[in-house]
PDB file of C-alpha atoms in Angstrom:
ATOM      1  CA  MET C1153     -23.261 -33.101  29.041  1.00 56.00           C
ATOM      2  CA  ARG C1154     -25.378 -32.961  25.719  1.00 59.00           C
ATOM      3  CA  ARG C1155     -26.983 -29.863  26.900  1.00 58.00           C
ATOM      4  CA  PHE C1156     -23.333 -27.888  27.523  1.00 47.00           C
ATOM      5  CA  LEU C1157     -22.573 -29.296  24.010  1.00 47.00           C
ATOM      6  CA  ARG C1158     -25.750 -27.826  22.919  1.00 56.00           C
ATOM      7  CA  LYS C1159     -24.787 -24.234  24.906  1.00 52.00           C
ATOM      8  CA  SER C1160     -21.187 -24.551  23.441  1.00 52.00           C
ATOM      9  CA  ALA C1161     -22.592 -24.624  20.301  1.00 48.00           C
ATOM     10  CA  LEU C1162     -25.130 -22.435  19.603  1.00 54.00           C
ATOM     11  CA  PHE C1163     -22.278 -20.254  20.867  1.00 54.00           C
ATOM     12  CA  LEU C1164     -19.933 -21.014  18.638  1.00 53.00           C
ATOM     13  CA  ALA C1165     -20.884 -21.557  15.680  1.00 68.00           C
ATOM     14  CA  PRO C1166     -21.260 -17.490  14.453  1.00 77.00           C
ATOM     15  CA  VAL C1167     -18.293 -17.466  15.503  1.00 72.00           C
ATOM     16  CA  ALA C1168     -16.804 -20.694  13.468  1.00 78.00           C
ATOM     17  CA  ALA C1169     -19.183 -18.686  10.761  1.00 83.00           C
ATOM     18  CA  TYR C1170     -17.268 -15.075  10.711  1.00 79.00           C
ATOM     19  CA  MET C1171     -14.502 -16.839  10.932  1.00 85.00           C
ATOM     20  CA  LEU C1172     -15.208 -18.965   8.107  1.00 84.00           C
ATOM     21  CA  ALA C1173     -16.523 -15.729   5.863  1.00 85.00           C
ATOM     22  CA  ILE C1174     -12.747 -14.009   6.782  1.00 88.00           C
ATOM     23  CA  MET C1175     -11.505 -16.488   5.469  1.00 89.00           C
ATOM     24  CA  ALA C1176     -13.697 -16.916   2.824  1.00 87.00           C
ATOM     25  CA  VAL C1177     -12.904 -13.474   1.029  1.00 89.00           C
ATOM     26  CA  ASP C1178      -9.356 -13.842   3.164  1.00 90.00           C
ATOM     27  CA  PRO C1179      -8.506  -9.316   0.699  1.00 91.00           C
ATOM     28  CA  PHE C1180      -4.777 -10.320   2.827  1.00 92.00           C
ATOM     29  CA  ASP C1181      -4.369 -13.602   1.264  1.00 93.00           C
ATOM     30  CA  LEU C1182      -2.562 -15.312   4.619  1.00 92.00           C
ATOM     31  CA  PHE C1183      -4.963 -18.461   3.458  1.00 90.00           C
ATOM     32  CA  PRO C1184      -3.772 -19.072  -0.041  1.00 83.00           C
ATOM     33  CA  VAL C1185      -4.147 -21.920  -0.173  1.00 77.00           C
ATOM     34  CA  PHE C1186      -8.376 -20.612  -0.256  1.00 70.00           C
ATOM     35  CA  ALA C1187      -6.783 -18.066  -3.444  1.00 68.00           C
ATOM     36  CA  ALA C1188      -8.498 -19.417  -5.952  1.00 64.00           C
ATOM     37  CA  LEU C1189     -12.010 -19.751  -4.532  1.00 69.00           C
ATOM     38  CA  GLY C1190     -11.752 -16.596  -3.393  1.00 74.00           C
ATOM     39  CA  PRO C1191     -13.019 -13.159  -5.153  1.00 84.00           C
ATOM     40  CA  PRO C1192     -10.697 -12.140  -7.895  1.00 86.00           C
ATOM     41  CA  GLN C1193      -7.439 -11.168  -6.732  1.00 86.00           C
ATOM     42  CA  GLY C1194      -7.360  -7.580  -8.165  1.00 87.00           C
ATOM     43  CA  ILE C1195     -10.120  -6.452  -6.006  1.00 86.00           C
ATOM     44  CA  LYS C1196      -8.496  -8.443  -2.516  1.00 86.00           C
ATOM     45  CA  ASP C1197      -5.166  -5.765  -3.523  1.00 88.00           C
ATOM     46  CA  THR C1198      -6.320  -2.585  -4.027  1.00 89.00           C
ATOM     47  CA  VAL C1199      -8.468  -2.683  -1.157  1.00 91.00           C
ATOM     48  CA  ALA C1200      -5.878  -4.550   1.001  1.00 88.00           C
ATOM     49  CA  SER C1201      -2.941  -2.705   0.199  1.00 90.00           C
ATOM     50  CA  GLY C1202      -5.746   0.555   0.192  1.00 90.00           C
ATOM     51  CA  ASN C1203      -6.294  -0.117   4.209  1.00 90.00           C
ATOM     52  CA  GLU C1204      -2.806  -1.620   6.218  1.00 93.00           C
ATOM     53  CA  ASP C1205      -0.239  -1.457   3.244  1.00 94.00           C
ATOM     54  CA  ALA C1206       1.963  -2.820   5.790  1.00 96.00           C
ATOM     55  CA  LEU C1207      -0.071  -5.809   6.765  1.00 96.00           C
ATOM     56  CA  TYR C1208      -0.401  -6.350   3.238  1.00 95.00           C
ATOM     57  CA  LYS C1209       3.179  -6.251   2.096  1.00 97.00           C
ATOM     58  CA  PHE C1210       4.243  -8.734   4.615  1.00 97.00           C
ATOM     59  CA  ILE C1211       1.710 -11.340   4.242  1.00 96.00           C
ATOM     60  CA  ARG C1212       2.560 -11.512   0.519  1.00 95.00           C
ATOM     61  CA  TYR C1213       6.294 -11.827   0.810  1.00 97.00           C
ATOM     62  CA  ARG C1214       6.142 -14.274   3.466  1.00 96.00           C
ATOM     63  CA  ASN C1215       3.920 -15.999   0.758  1.00 95.00           C
ATOM     64  CA  ARG C1216       6.447 -15.510  -2.211  1.00 94.00           C
ATOM     65  CA  PRO C1217       9.583 -14.372  -0.267  1.00 97.00           C
ATOM     66  CA  ALA C1218      12.526 -13.156  -3.626  1.00 97.00           C
ATOM     67  CA  PRO C1219      15.856 -12.711  -3.292  1.00 98.00           C
ATOM     68  CA  ASN C1220      15.915  -9.465  -5.285  1.00 98.00           C
ATOM     69  CA  ILE C1221      13.834  -6.953  -2.774  1.00 98.00           C
ATOM     70  CA  ILE C1222      12.932  -2.496  -3.057  1.00 98.00           C
ATOM     71  CA  LEU C1223      11.742  -0.993   0.981  1.00 98.00           C
ATOM     72  CA  GLY C1224      10.906   2.568   1.678  1.00 97.00           C
ATOM     73  CA  ASP C1225       7.887   4.603   1.619  1.00 96.00           C
ATOM     74  CA  SER C1226       5.348   5.075  -1.458  1.00 94.00           C
ATOM     75  CA  ARG C1227       8.364   7.161  -3.398  1.00 94.00           C
ATOM     76  CA  MET C1228       9.703   3.708  -4.017  1.00 97.00           C
ATOM     77  CA  TYR C1229       6.074   2.004  -3.622  1.00 95.00           C
ATOM     78  CA  SER C1230       4.818   3.785  -6.746  1.00 93.00           C
ATOM     79  CA  LEU C1231       7.870   1.677  -8.881  1.00 96.00           C
ATOM     80  CA  ASP C1232       6.934  -0.503 -11.788  1.00 94.00           C
ATOM     81  CA  SER C1233       8.410  -3.501 -10.546  1.00 93.00           C
ATOM     82  CA  GLY C1234       8.145  -4.333 -14.649  1.00 95.00           C
ATOM     83  CA  ALA C1235       9.837  -1.709 -15.711  1.00 96.00           C
ATOM     84  CA  ILE C1236      12.806  -3.046 -13.125  1.00 97.00           C
ATOM     85  CA  ARG C1237      13.001  -6.684 -14.633  1.00 97.00           C
ATOM     86  CA  ALA C1238      13.298  -5.240 -18.444  1.00 97.00           C
ATOM     87  CA  ALA C1239      16.000  -3.443 -17.034  1.00 97.00           C
ATOM     88  CA  SER C1240      17.273  -5.539 -14.719  1.00 96.00           C
ATOM     89  CA  GLY C1241      16.428  -9.298 -16.088  1.00 96.00           C
ATOM     90  CA  GLU C1242      15.133  -9.909 -12.463  1.00 96.00           C
ATOM     91  CA  ASP C1243      12.055 -10.376 -10.924  1.00 97.00           C
ATOM     92  CA  TYR C1244      12.007  -7.961  -8.071  1.00 97.00           C
ATOM     93  CA  PHE C1245       9.077  -7.999  -4.500  1.00 97.00           C
ATOM     94  CA  ASN C1246       8.219  -4.029  -4.140  1.00 97.00           C
ATOM     95  CA  PHE C1247       8.651  -4.394  -0.568  1.00 97.00           C
ATOM     96  CA  ALA C1248       8.127  -0.451  -0.475  1.00 97.00           C
ATOM     97  CA  ILE C1249       4.789   0.175   2.293  1.00 97.00           C
ATOM     98  CA  GLN C1250       3.022   3.545   1.392  1.00 94.00           C
ATOM     99  CA  GLY C1251       4.031   5.852   4.552  1.00 91.00           C
ATOM    100  CA  ALA C1252       7.141   4.244   6.324  1.00 95.00           C
ATOM    101  CA  SER C1253       9.157   5.489   9.074  1.00 94.00           C
ATOM    102  CA  PHE C1254      12.327   3.524   9.150  1.00 96.00           C
ATOM    103  CA  GLY C1255      11.068   1.607  11.709  1.00 96.00           C
ATOM    104  CA  GLU C1256       8.938  -0.378   9.620  1.00 97.00           C
ATOM    105  CA  ILE C1257      11.766   0.108   6.153  1.00 97.00           C
ATOM    106  CA  ALA C1258      14.356  -1.818   8.742  1.00 97.00           C
ATOM    107  CA  ASP C1259      11.281  -4.018  10.046  1.00 97.00           C
ATOM    108  CA  ALA C1260      10.326  -5.162   6.475  1.00 98.00           C
ATOM    109  CA  PHE C1261      14.432  -5.272   5.809  1.00 98.00           C
ATOM    110  CA  TRP C1262      15.324  -8.185   8.656  1.00 98.00           C
ATOM    111  CA  PHE C1263      11.709  -9.845   7.558  1.00 98.00           C
ATOM    112  CA  ALA C1264      12.924 -10.478   4.869  1.00 98.00           C
ATOM    113  CA  ALA C1265      16.665 -11.687   5.741  1.00 98.00           C
ATOM    114  CA  GLY C1266      14.524 -13.495   8.209  1.00 97.00           C
ATOM    115  CA  ARG C1267      13.512 -15.864   4.896  1.00 96.00           C
ATOM    116  CA  SER C1268      15.134 -15.874   1.631  1.00 97.00           C
ATOM    117  CA  GLU C1269      19.024 -15.579   0.710  1.00 97.00           C
ATOM    118  CA  LEU C1270      18.790 -12.084  -0.142  1.00 98.00           C
ATOM    119  CA  LYS C1271      20.719 -10.410  -3.223  1.00 98.00           C
ATOM    120  CA  HIS C1272      20.220  -7.871  -4.553  1.00 98.00           C
ATOM    121  CA  VAL C1273      18.558  -5.490  -1.802  1.00 98.00           C
ATOM    122  CA  PHE C1274      17.322  -1.262  -3.110  1.00 98.00           C
ATOM    123  CA  ILE C1275      16.398   1.267  -0.066  1.00 98.00           C
ATOM    124  CA  GLY C1276      14.758   4.705  -0.368  1.00 98.00           C
ATOM    125  CA  LEU C1277      14.790   7.299   2.374  1.00 97.00           C
ATOM    126  CA  ASN C1278      14.307  10.257   2.484  1.00 94.00           C
ATOM    127  CA  PHE C1279      15.673  13.178   5.106  1.00 94.00           C
ATOM    128  CA  LEU C1280      11.849  14.302   6.219  1.00 92.00           C
ATOM    129  CA  LEU C1281      10.989  10.305   7.299  1.00 89.00           C
ATOM    130  CA  PHE C1282      14.845  10.272   9.245  1.00 92.00           C
ATOM    131  CA  ASN C1283      13.257  11.410  12.259  1.00 91.00           C
ATOM    132  CA  GLU C1284      13.880   9.779  15.847  1.00 90.00           C
ATOM    133  CA  SER C1285      10.642  11.623  16.717  1.00 87.00           C
ATOM    134  CA  ASN C1286       9.324   9.597  13.440  1.00 85.00           C
ATOM    135  CA  ARG C1287       7.630   6.136  15.192  1.00 85.00           C
ATOM    136  CA  LYS C1288       5.102   4.956  14.060  1.00 88.00           C
ATOM    137  CA  ASP C1289       4.984   0.824  13.604  1.00 93.00           C
ATOM    138  CA  ARG C1290       2.751  -1.394  11.441  1.00 95.00           C
ATOM    139  CA  THR C1291       4.631  -3.476  10.805  1.00 95.00           C
ATOM    140  CA  THR C1292       4.811  -5.293  14.414  1.00 95.00           C
ATOM    141  CA  GLY C1293       1.271  -5.528  14.478  1.00 95.00           C
ATOM    142  CA  ALA C1294       1.664  -7.312  11.046  1.00 95.00           C
ATOM    143  CA  LYS C1295       4.352  -9.108  11.957  1.00 96.00           C
ATOM    144  CA  CYS C1296       2.563 -11.125  15.073  1.00 96.00           C
ATOM    145  CA  ILE C1297      -0.283 -12.192  12.323  1.00 95.00           C
ATOM    146  CA  VAL C1298       1.878 -13.615   9.987  1.00 95.00           C
ATOM    147  CA  ARG C1299       3.339 -15.114  13.851  1.00 95.00           C
ATOM    148  CA  ASN C1300      -0.905 -16.289  14.933  1.00 95.00           C
ATOM    149  CA  PRO C1301      -3.046 -16.768  11.629  1.00 93.00           C
ATOM    150  CA  LEU C1302      -5.489 -16.306  14.556  1.00 93.00           C
ATOM    151  CA  LEU C1303      -5.073 -12.431  15.357  1.00 94.00           C
ATOM    152  CA  TYR C1304      -6.356 -11.936  11.812  1.00 93.00           C
ATOM    153  CA  PHE C1305     -10.345 -12.511  12.655  1.00 92.00           C
ATOM    154  CA  CYS C1306      -9.881  -9.688  15.171  1.00 92.00           C
ATOM    155  CA  ASN C1307      -8.211  -7.332  13.989  1.00 92.00           C
ATOM    156  CA  TYR C1308     -10.197  -4.074  12.153  1.00 93.00           C
ATOM    157  CA  PRO C1309      -8.497  -3.222   9.013  1.00 92.00           C
ATOM    158  CA  VAL C1310      -8.962  -7.142   8.038  1.00 92.00           C
ATOM    159  CA  LEU C1311     -12.414  -6.740   8.184  1.00 91.00           C
ATOM    160  CA  LYS C1312     -13.247  -3.348   6.566  1.00 93.00           C
ATOM    161  CA  ALA C1313     -10.619  -4.487   3.867  1.00 91.00           C
ATOM    162  CA  SER C1314     -12.730  -7.922   3.592  1.00 88.00           C
ATOM    163  CA  LEU C1315     -16.430  -5.679   4.379  1.00 89.00           C
ATOM    164  CA  GLU C1316     -14.745  -2.919   1.541  1.00 90.00           C
ATOM    165  CA  VAL C1317     -14.105  -7.144  -0.784  1.00 89.00           C
ATOM    166  CA  VAL C1318     -17.791  -7.813  -0.931  1.00 87.00           C
ATOM    167  CA  GLU C1319     -19.037  -4.328  -1.692  1.00 86.00           C
ATOM    168  CA  SER C1320     -16.263  -4.500  -4.140  1.00 83.00           C
ATOM    169  CA  LEU C1321     -18.005  -7.553  -6.185  1.00 79.00           C
ATOM    170  CA  GLY C1322     -21.448  -6.438  -5.678  1.00 68.00           C
ATOM    171  CA  SER C1323     -21.169  -2.604  -6.957  1.00 63.00           C
ATOM    172  CA  GLY C1324     -18.278  -3.482  -9.609  1.00 57.00           C
ATOM    173  CA  ALA C1325     -16.299  -0.755  -8.333  1.00 56.00           C
ATOM    174  CA  ILE C1326     -13.842  -0.169  -6.252  1.00 57.00           C
ATOM    175  CA  PRO C1327     -14.125   2.478  -2.140  1.00 55.00           C
ATOM    176  CA  LEU C1328     -11.456   5.003  -3.728  1.00 54.00           C
ATOM    177  CA  GLY C1329     -10.262   8.131  -1.676  1.00 53.00           C
ATOM    178  CA  ARG C1330     -11.211  10.613  -2.949  1.00 51.00           C
ATOM    179  CA  PRO C1331      -8.860  14.551  -3.479  1.00 55.00           C
ATOM    180  CA  ARG C1332     -10.647  17.488  -0.773  1.00 66.00           C
ATOM    181  CA  MET C1333      -8.160  19.445  -2.601  1.00 72.00           C
ATOM    182  CA  ASP C1334      -7.109  20.805  -6.474  1.00 83.00           C
ATOM    183  CA  LYS C1335      -3.315  20.084  -6.789  1.00 86.00           C
ATOM    184  CA  GLU C1336      -2.576  23.888  -6.504  1.00 88.00           C
ATOM    185  CA  GLY C1337      -3.853  23.297  -2.874  1.00 89.00           C
ATOM    186  CA  PHE C1338      -2.446  20.210  -2.043  1.00 90.00           C
ATOM    187  CA  TRP C1339       0.506  21.471  -2.898  1.00 92.00           C
ATOM    188  CA  ARG C1340       0.382  24.031  -0.506  1.00 91.00           C
ATOM    189  CA  TYR C1341      -0.955  22.009   1.944  1.00 90.00           C
ATOM    190  CA  VAL C1342       2.445  20.304   1.948  1.00 89.00           C
ATOM    191  CA  LEU C1343       4.608  22.443   2.095  1.00 92.00           C
ATOM    192  CA  TYR C1344       3.651  24.743   4.681  1.00 91.00           C
ATOM    193  CA  GLU C1345       0.579  23.609   6.597  1.00 86.00           C
ATOM    194  CA  GLU C1346       0.540  20.108   7.393  1.00 79.00           C
ATOM    195  CA  THR C1347       2.649  17.925   5.789  1.00 81.00           C
ATOM    196  CA  VAL C1348       6.376  19.377   5.752  1.00 88.00           C
ATOM    197  CA  PRO C1349       5.552  20.646   9.576  1.00 88.00           C
ATOM    198  CA  GLY C1350       4.570  18.027  10.225  1.00 85.00           C
ATOM    199  CA  TYR C1351       7.396  15.776   9.865  1.00 85.00           C
ATOM    200  CA  LEU C1352      10.071  18.814  11.103  1.00 89.00           C
ATOM    201  CA  HIS C1353       8.161  18.939  14.032  1.00 84.00           C
ATOM    202  CA  ARG C1354      10.074  18.056  17.084  1.00 84.00           C
ATOM    203  CA  TYR C1355      12.644  16.845  14.787  1.00 91.00           C
ATOM    204  CA  ARG C1356      15.929  14.968  16.366  1.00 90.00           C
ATOM    205  CA  TYR C1357      18.879  13.355  14.430  1.00 92.00           C
ATOM    206  CA  PRO C1358      18.097  10.035  14.310  1.00 93.00           C
ATOM    207  CA  GLN C1359      21.631   7.984  15.918  1.00 93.00           C
ATOM    208  CA  SER C1360      19.063   4.667  17.457  1.00 94.00           C
ATOM    209  CA  PHE C1361      18.382   4.713  12.558  1.00 95.00           C
ATOM    210  CA  VAL C1362      22.195   5.724  11.946  1.00 96.00           C
ATOM    211  CA  ALA C1363      23.553   2.733  14.075  1.00 96.00           C
ATOM    212  CA  GLU C1364      20.541  -0.147  12.187  1.00 97.00           C
ATOM    213  CA  LEU C1365      21.762   1.120   8.928  1.00 97.00           C
ATOM    214  CA  GLU C1366      25.167   0.488   9.885  1.00 97.00           C
ATOM    215  CA  ARG C1367      23.787  -3.113  11.023  1.00 98.00           C
ATOM    216  CA  MET C1368      21.844  -4.186   7.897  1.00 98.00           C
ATOM    217  CA  THR C1369      24.566  -2.976   6.050  1.00 98.00           C
ATOM    218  CA  ALA C1370      26.706  -4.798   8.083  1.00 97.00           C
ATOM    219  CA  TYR C1371      24.788  -7.829   7.161  1.00 98.00           C
ATOM    220  CA  ALA C1372      24.867  -7.460   3.816  1.00 98.00           C
ATOM    221  CA  LYS C1373      28.849  -7.368   3.023  1.00 97.00           C
ATOM    222  CA  ALA C1374      28.503 -10.667   5.311  1.00 97.00           C
ATOM    223  CA  HIS C1375      26.829 -11.693   3.005  1.00 98.00           C
ATOM    224  CA  ALA C1376      27.184 -11.438   0.213  1.00 98.00           C
ATOM    225  CA  ILE C1377      23.551  -8.787  -0.526  1.00 98.00           C
ATOM    226  CA  ASP C1378      24.577  -5.875  -3.213  1.00 98.00           C
ATOM    227  CA  LEU C1379      22.643  -3.502  -0.545  1.00 98.00           C
ATOM    228  CA  ARG C1380      22.328   0.434  -2.192  1.00 98.00           C
ATOM    229  CA  PHE C1381      20.767   3.215  -1.262  1.00 98.00           C
ATOM    230  CA  VAL C1382      18.105   5.284  -2.931  1.00 98.00           C
ATOM    231  CA  ILE C1383      17.704   9.426  -2.442  1.00 98.00           C
ATOM    232  CA  PRO C1384      14.338   9.784  -4.251  1.00 98.00           C
ATOM    233  CA  PRO C1385      13.953  13.445  -6.620  1.00 98.00           C
ATOM    234  CA  THR C1386      10.954  16.220  -4.514  1.00 97.00           C
ATOM    235  CA  HIS C1387      10.005  19.154  -6.310  1.00 98.00           C
ATOM    236  CA  GLN C1388      12.705  22.159  -5.569  1.00 97.00           C
ATOM    237  CA  ASP C1389       9.720  23.846  -3.936  1.00 97.00           C
ATOM    238  CA  LEU C1390      10.500  21.457  -0.401  1.00 96.00           C
ATOM    239  CA  GLN C1391      14.210  21.579  -1.161  1.00 97.00           C
ATOM    240  CA  ARG C1392      13.554  24.950  -0.201  1.00 96.00           C
ATOM    241  CA  ARG C1393      11.120  25.426   1.941  1.00 96.00           C
ATOM    242  CA  VAL C1394      13.339  23.223   4.393  1.00 96.00           C
ATOM    243  CA  GLU C1395      16.219  24.654   3.638  1.00 95.00           C
ATOM    244  CA  GLU C1396      14.032  27.552   5.052  1.00 94.00           C
ATOM    245  CA  MET C1397      13.450  26.265   8.143  1.00 94.00           C
ATOM    246  CA  GLY C1398      17.072  25.772   9.363  1.00 94.00           C
ATOM    247  CA  PHE C1399      17.744  22.099   8.327  1.00 95.00           C
ATOM    248  CA  SER C1400      19.797  22.404   5.089  1.00 95.00           C
ATOM    249  CA  ALA C1401      23.583  21.103   7.581  1.00 95.00           C
ATOM    250  CA  GLU C1402      20.878  17.752   8.365  1.00 95.00           C
ATOM    251  CA  VAL C1403      20.487  17.432   4.909  1.00 96.00           C
ATOM    252  CA  GLU C1404      23.766  17.052   4.185  1.00 96.00           C
ATOM    253  CA  ARG C1405      24.426  14.747   7.398  1.00 96.00           C
ATOM    254  CA  PHE C1406      22.315  11.968   5.879  1.00 97.00           C
ATOM    255  CA  LYS C1407      23.283  12.161   2.497  1.00 97.00           C
ATOM    256  CA  ALA C1408      26.912  11.839   3.870  1.00 96.00           C
ATOM    257  CA  GLN C1409      25.359   9.380   6.323  1.00 96.00           C
ATOM    258  CA  LEU C1410      24.436   7.345   3.365  1.00 97.00           C
ATOM    259  CA  ARG C1411      27.152   7.368   1.382  1.00 97.00           C
ATOM    260  CA  GLU C1412      30.124   6.459   4.068  1.00 96.00           C
ATOM    261  CA  LEU C1413      27.468   2.964   4.018  1.00 97.00           C
ATOM    262  CA  ALA C1414      26.781   1.972   1.013  1.00 98.00           C
ATOM    263  CA  PRO C1415      26.422   3.380  -2.545  1.00 98.00           C
ATOM    264  CA  THR C1416      24.138   6.254  -3.013  1.00 98.00           C
ATOM    265  CA  TYR C1417      22.130   7.365  -6.061  1.00 98.00           C
ATOM    266  CA  ASP C1418      20.686  10.836  -4.843  1.00 98.00           C
ATOM    267  CA  PHE C1419      18.111  12.765  -6.603  1.00 98.00           C
ATOM    268  CA  GLU C1420      17.544  14.842  -5.168  1.00 98.00           C
ATOM    269  CA  TYR C1421      19.246  18.125  -5.433  1.00 97.00           C
ATOM    270  CA  ALA C1422      18.093  21.453  -8.120  1.00 97.00           C
ATOM    271  CA  ASN C1423      18.307  19.856 -11.095  1.00 97.00           C
ATOM    272  CA  ALA C1424      15.546  19.850 -14.780  1.00 98.00           C
ATOM    273  CA  LEU C1425      13.984  17.646 -13.096  1.00 98.00           C
ATOM    274  CA  THR C1426      12.851  18.847  -9.960  1.00 98.00           C
ATOM    275  CA  ALA C1427      12.374  22.420 -11.016  1.00 98.00           C
ATOM    276  CA  ASP C1428      10.012  21.385 -13.060  1.00 97.00           C
ATOM    277  CA  SER C1429       6.255  20.884 -11.500  1.00 96.00           C
ATOM    278  CA  ALA C1430       4.479  18.748 -13.808  1.00 97.00           C
ATOM    279  CA  ASN C1431       6.823  15.650 -12.970  1.00 97.00           C
ATOM    280  CA  PHE C1432       5.647  15.982  -9.285  1.00 97.00           C
ATOM    281  CA  LYS C1433       2.309  15.276  -8.283  1.00 95.00           C
ATOM    282  CA  ASP C1434       3.608  16.851  -5.454  1.00 95.00           C
ATOM    283  CA  PRO C1435       6.301  18.516  -3.985  1.00 96.00           C
ATOM    284  CA  MET C1436       7.217  15.266  -1.982  1.00 95.00           C
ATOM    285  CA  HIS C1437       6.148  12.595  -5.019  1.00 96.00           C
ATOM    286  CA  TYR C1438       7.022  12.552  -8.530  1.00 97.00           C
ATOM    287  CA  ASN C1439       5.136  11.219 -11.130  1.00 96.00           C
ATOM    288  CA  ALA C1440       4.491   7.410 -13.003  1.00 95.00           C
ATOM    289  CA  LYS C1441       6.718   9.458 -16.340  1.00 97.00           C
ATOM    290  CA  VAL C1442       8.940   9.752 -13.390  1.00 97.00           C
ATOM    291  CA  GLY C1443       9.368   6.148 -12.408  1.00 97.00           C
ATOM    292  CA  ARG C1444       9.980   4.655 -14.875  1.00 97.00           C
ATOM    293  CA  GLY C1445      13.157   7.628 -15.868  1.00 97.00           C
ATOM    294  CA  LEU C1446      14.459   5.795 -12.129  1.00 98.00           C
ATOM    295  CA  VAL C1447      14.255   2.890 -12.866  1.00 98.00           C
ATOM    296  CA  ASP C1448      16.520   3.455 -16.401  1.00 97.00           C
ATOM    297  CA  GLU C1449      19.616   5.114 -14.031  1.00 97.00           C
ATOM    298  CA  ILE C1450      19.254   2.979 -11.582  1.00 98.00           C
ATOM    299  CA  TRP C1451      18.325  -0.217 -13.207  1.00 98.00           C
ATOM    300  CA  GLY C1452      19.741   0.759 -17.021  1.00 96.00           C
ATOM    301  CA  GLN C1453      22.250   1.588 -15.879  1.00 94.00           C
ATOM    302  CA  ARG C1454      21.656   4.686 -17.746  1.00 95.00           C
ATOM    303  CA  PRO C1455      22.682   8.025 -15.469  1.00 93.00           C
ATOM    304  CA  VAL C1456      21.041  10.880 -16.275  1.00 96.00           C
ATOM    305  CA  TYR C1457      20.215  12.837 -13.204  1.00 97.00           C
ATOM    306  CA  ALA C1458      21.101  10.606 -10.326  1.00 97.00           C
ATOM    307  CA  ARG C1459      24.203  11.700  -8.597  1.00 97.00           C
ATOM    308  CA  PHE C1460      25.833   7.716  -7.901  1.00 97.00           C
ATOM    309  CA  SER C1461      28.213   7.588  -5.375  1.00 96.00           C
ATOM    310  CA  ARG C1462      30.226   4.917  -3.878  1.00 95.00           C
ATOM    311  CA  PRO C1463      31.793   4.729   0.530  1.00 94.00           C
ATOM    312  CA  SER C1464      35.722   5.138   0.057  1.00 81.00           C
ATOM    313  CA  PRO C1465      37.904   2.589   0.800  1.00 74.00           C
ATOM    314  CA  PRO C1466      39.155   2.107   3.558  1.00 67.00           C
ATOM    315  CA  ALA C1467      42.558   4.751   4.819  1.00 56.00           C
ATOM    316  CA  PRO C1468      45.425   1.588   4.658  1.00 58.00           C
ATOM    317  CA  PRO C1469      46.864   1.223   8.172  1.00 61.00           C
TER     318      PRO C1469
END
């Protein structure tokens, strides 16, 4: 028996050491009780969100549930929660996930609804991700780790992020990706080479997404949640490219669907904001100055470019 215990201890010692090392670094804060003893929070936030943003956001929300949330992809992710607090007088948790698919946005909504009595929900949606063929799913794994923390220790993004945090502590610099082309080159890449064609390749109008939106908005009405949609601005070059590819009717169908379901702020149309390339980092992503303007228009209730609409009242019997 002693020999067996000795061998078991020798076998388990490296496993225990590995688990303790991951817990000590804990880049995603799955074990917040140790946070004060670990690396600086700013480094962990930057590294964790850059490696696996869905897992980062799900764990952060589990640790700090909030009644007011923002959902969407990178366009909503870039909105400043501090500016929103200043404009609205309320705190918001930015639950937007970089590169999110619609399914991931819906998963984040239901995850939040299961952990907080929601009050305000702003969901950023755009036509390119409203595609039945876009089924990217990082949120299922994130939910599994939240339910079963042992999975944290055999997750590659967790290991990679842990090593990058340690590297940053040693070098004083956070590892960052480097752009491989200038703005003009990337602009063309988005429009013609990969991004827009990639999103619209094998496009199918997503009836299942519509059904899910109906379920979400029905839940919001039943629980007195103020749920609103935001269609973020894109540059007119992108809008024209989508039109050239033959999707004008589908874009209008998408927007009409949102307007039927909940109050909607639409910034994606031809106007002075979307005409100026200086307002955008690339055709899909507006810059920080425009982001501050969106906050002022939506939460500060000072519309300039937003086309705001509410669902039509039901027809009388």
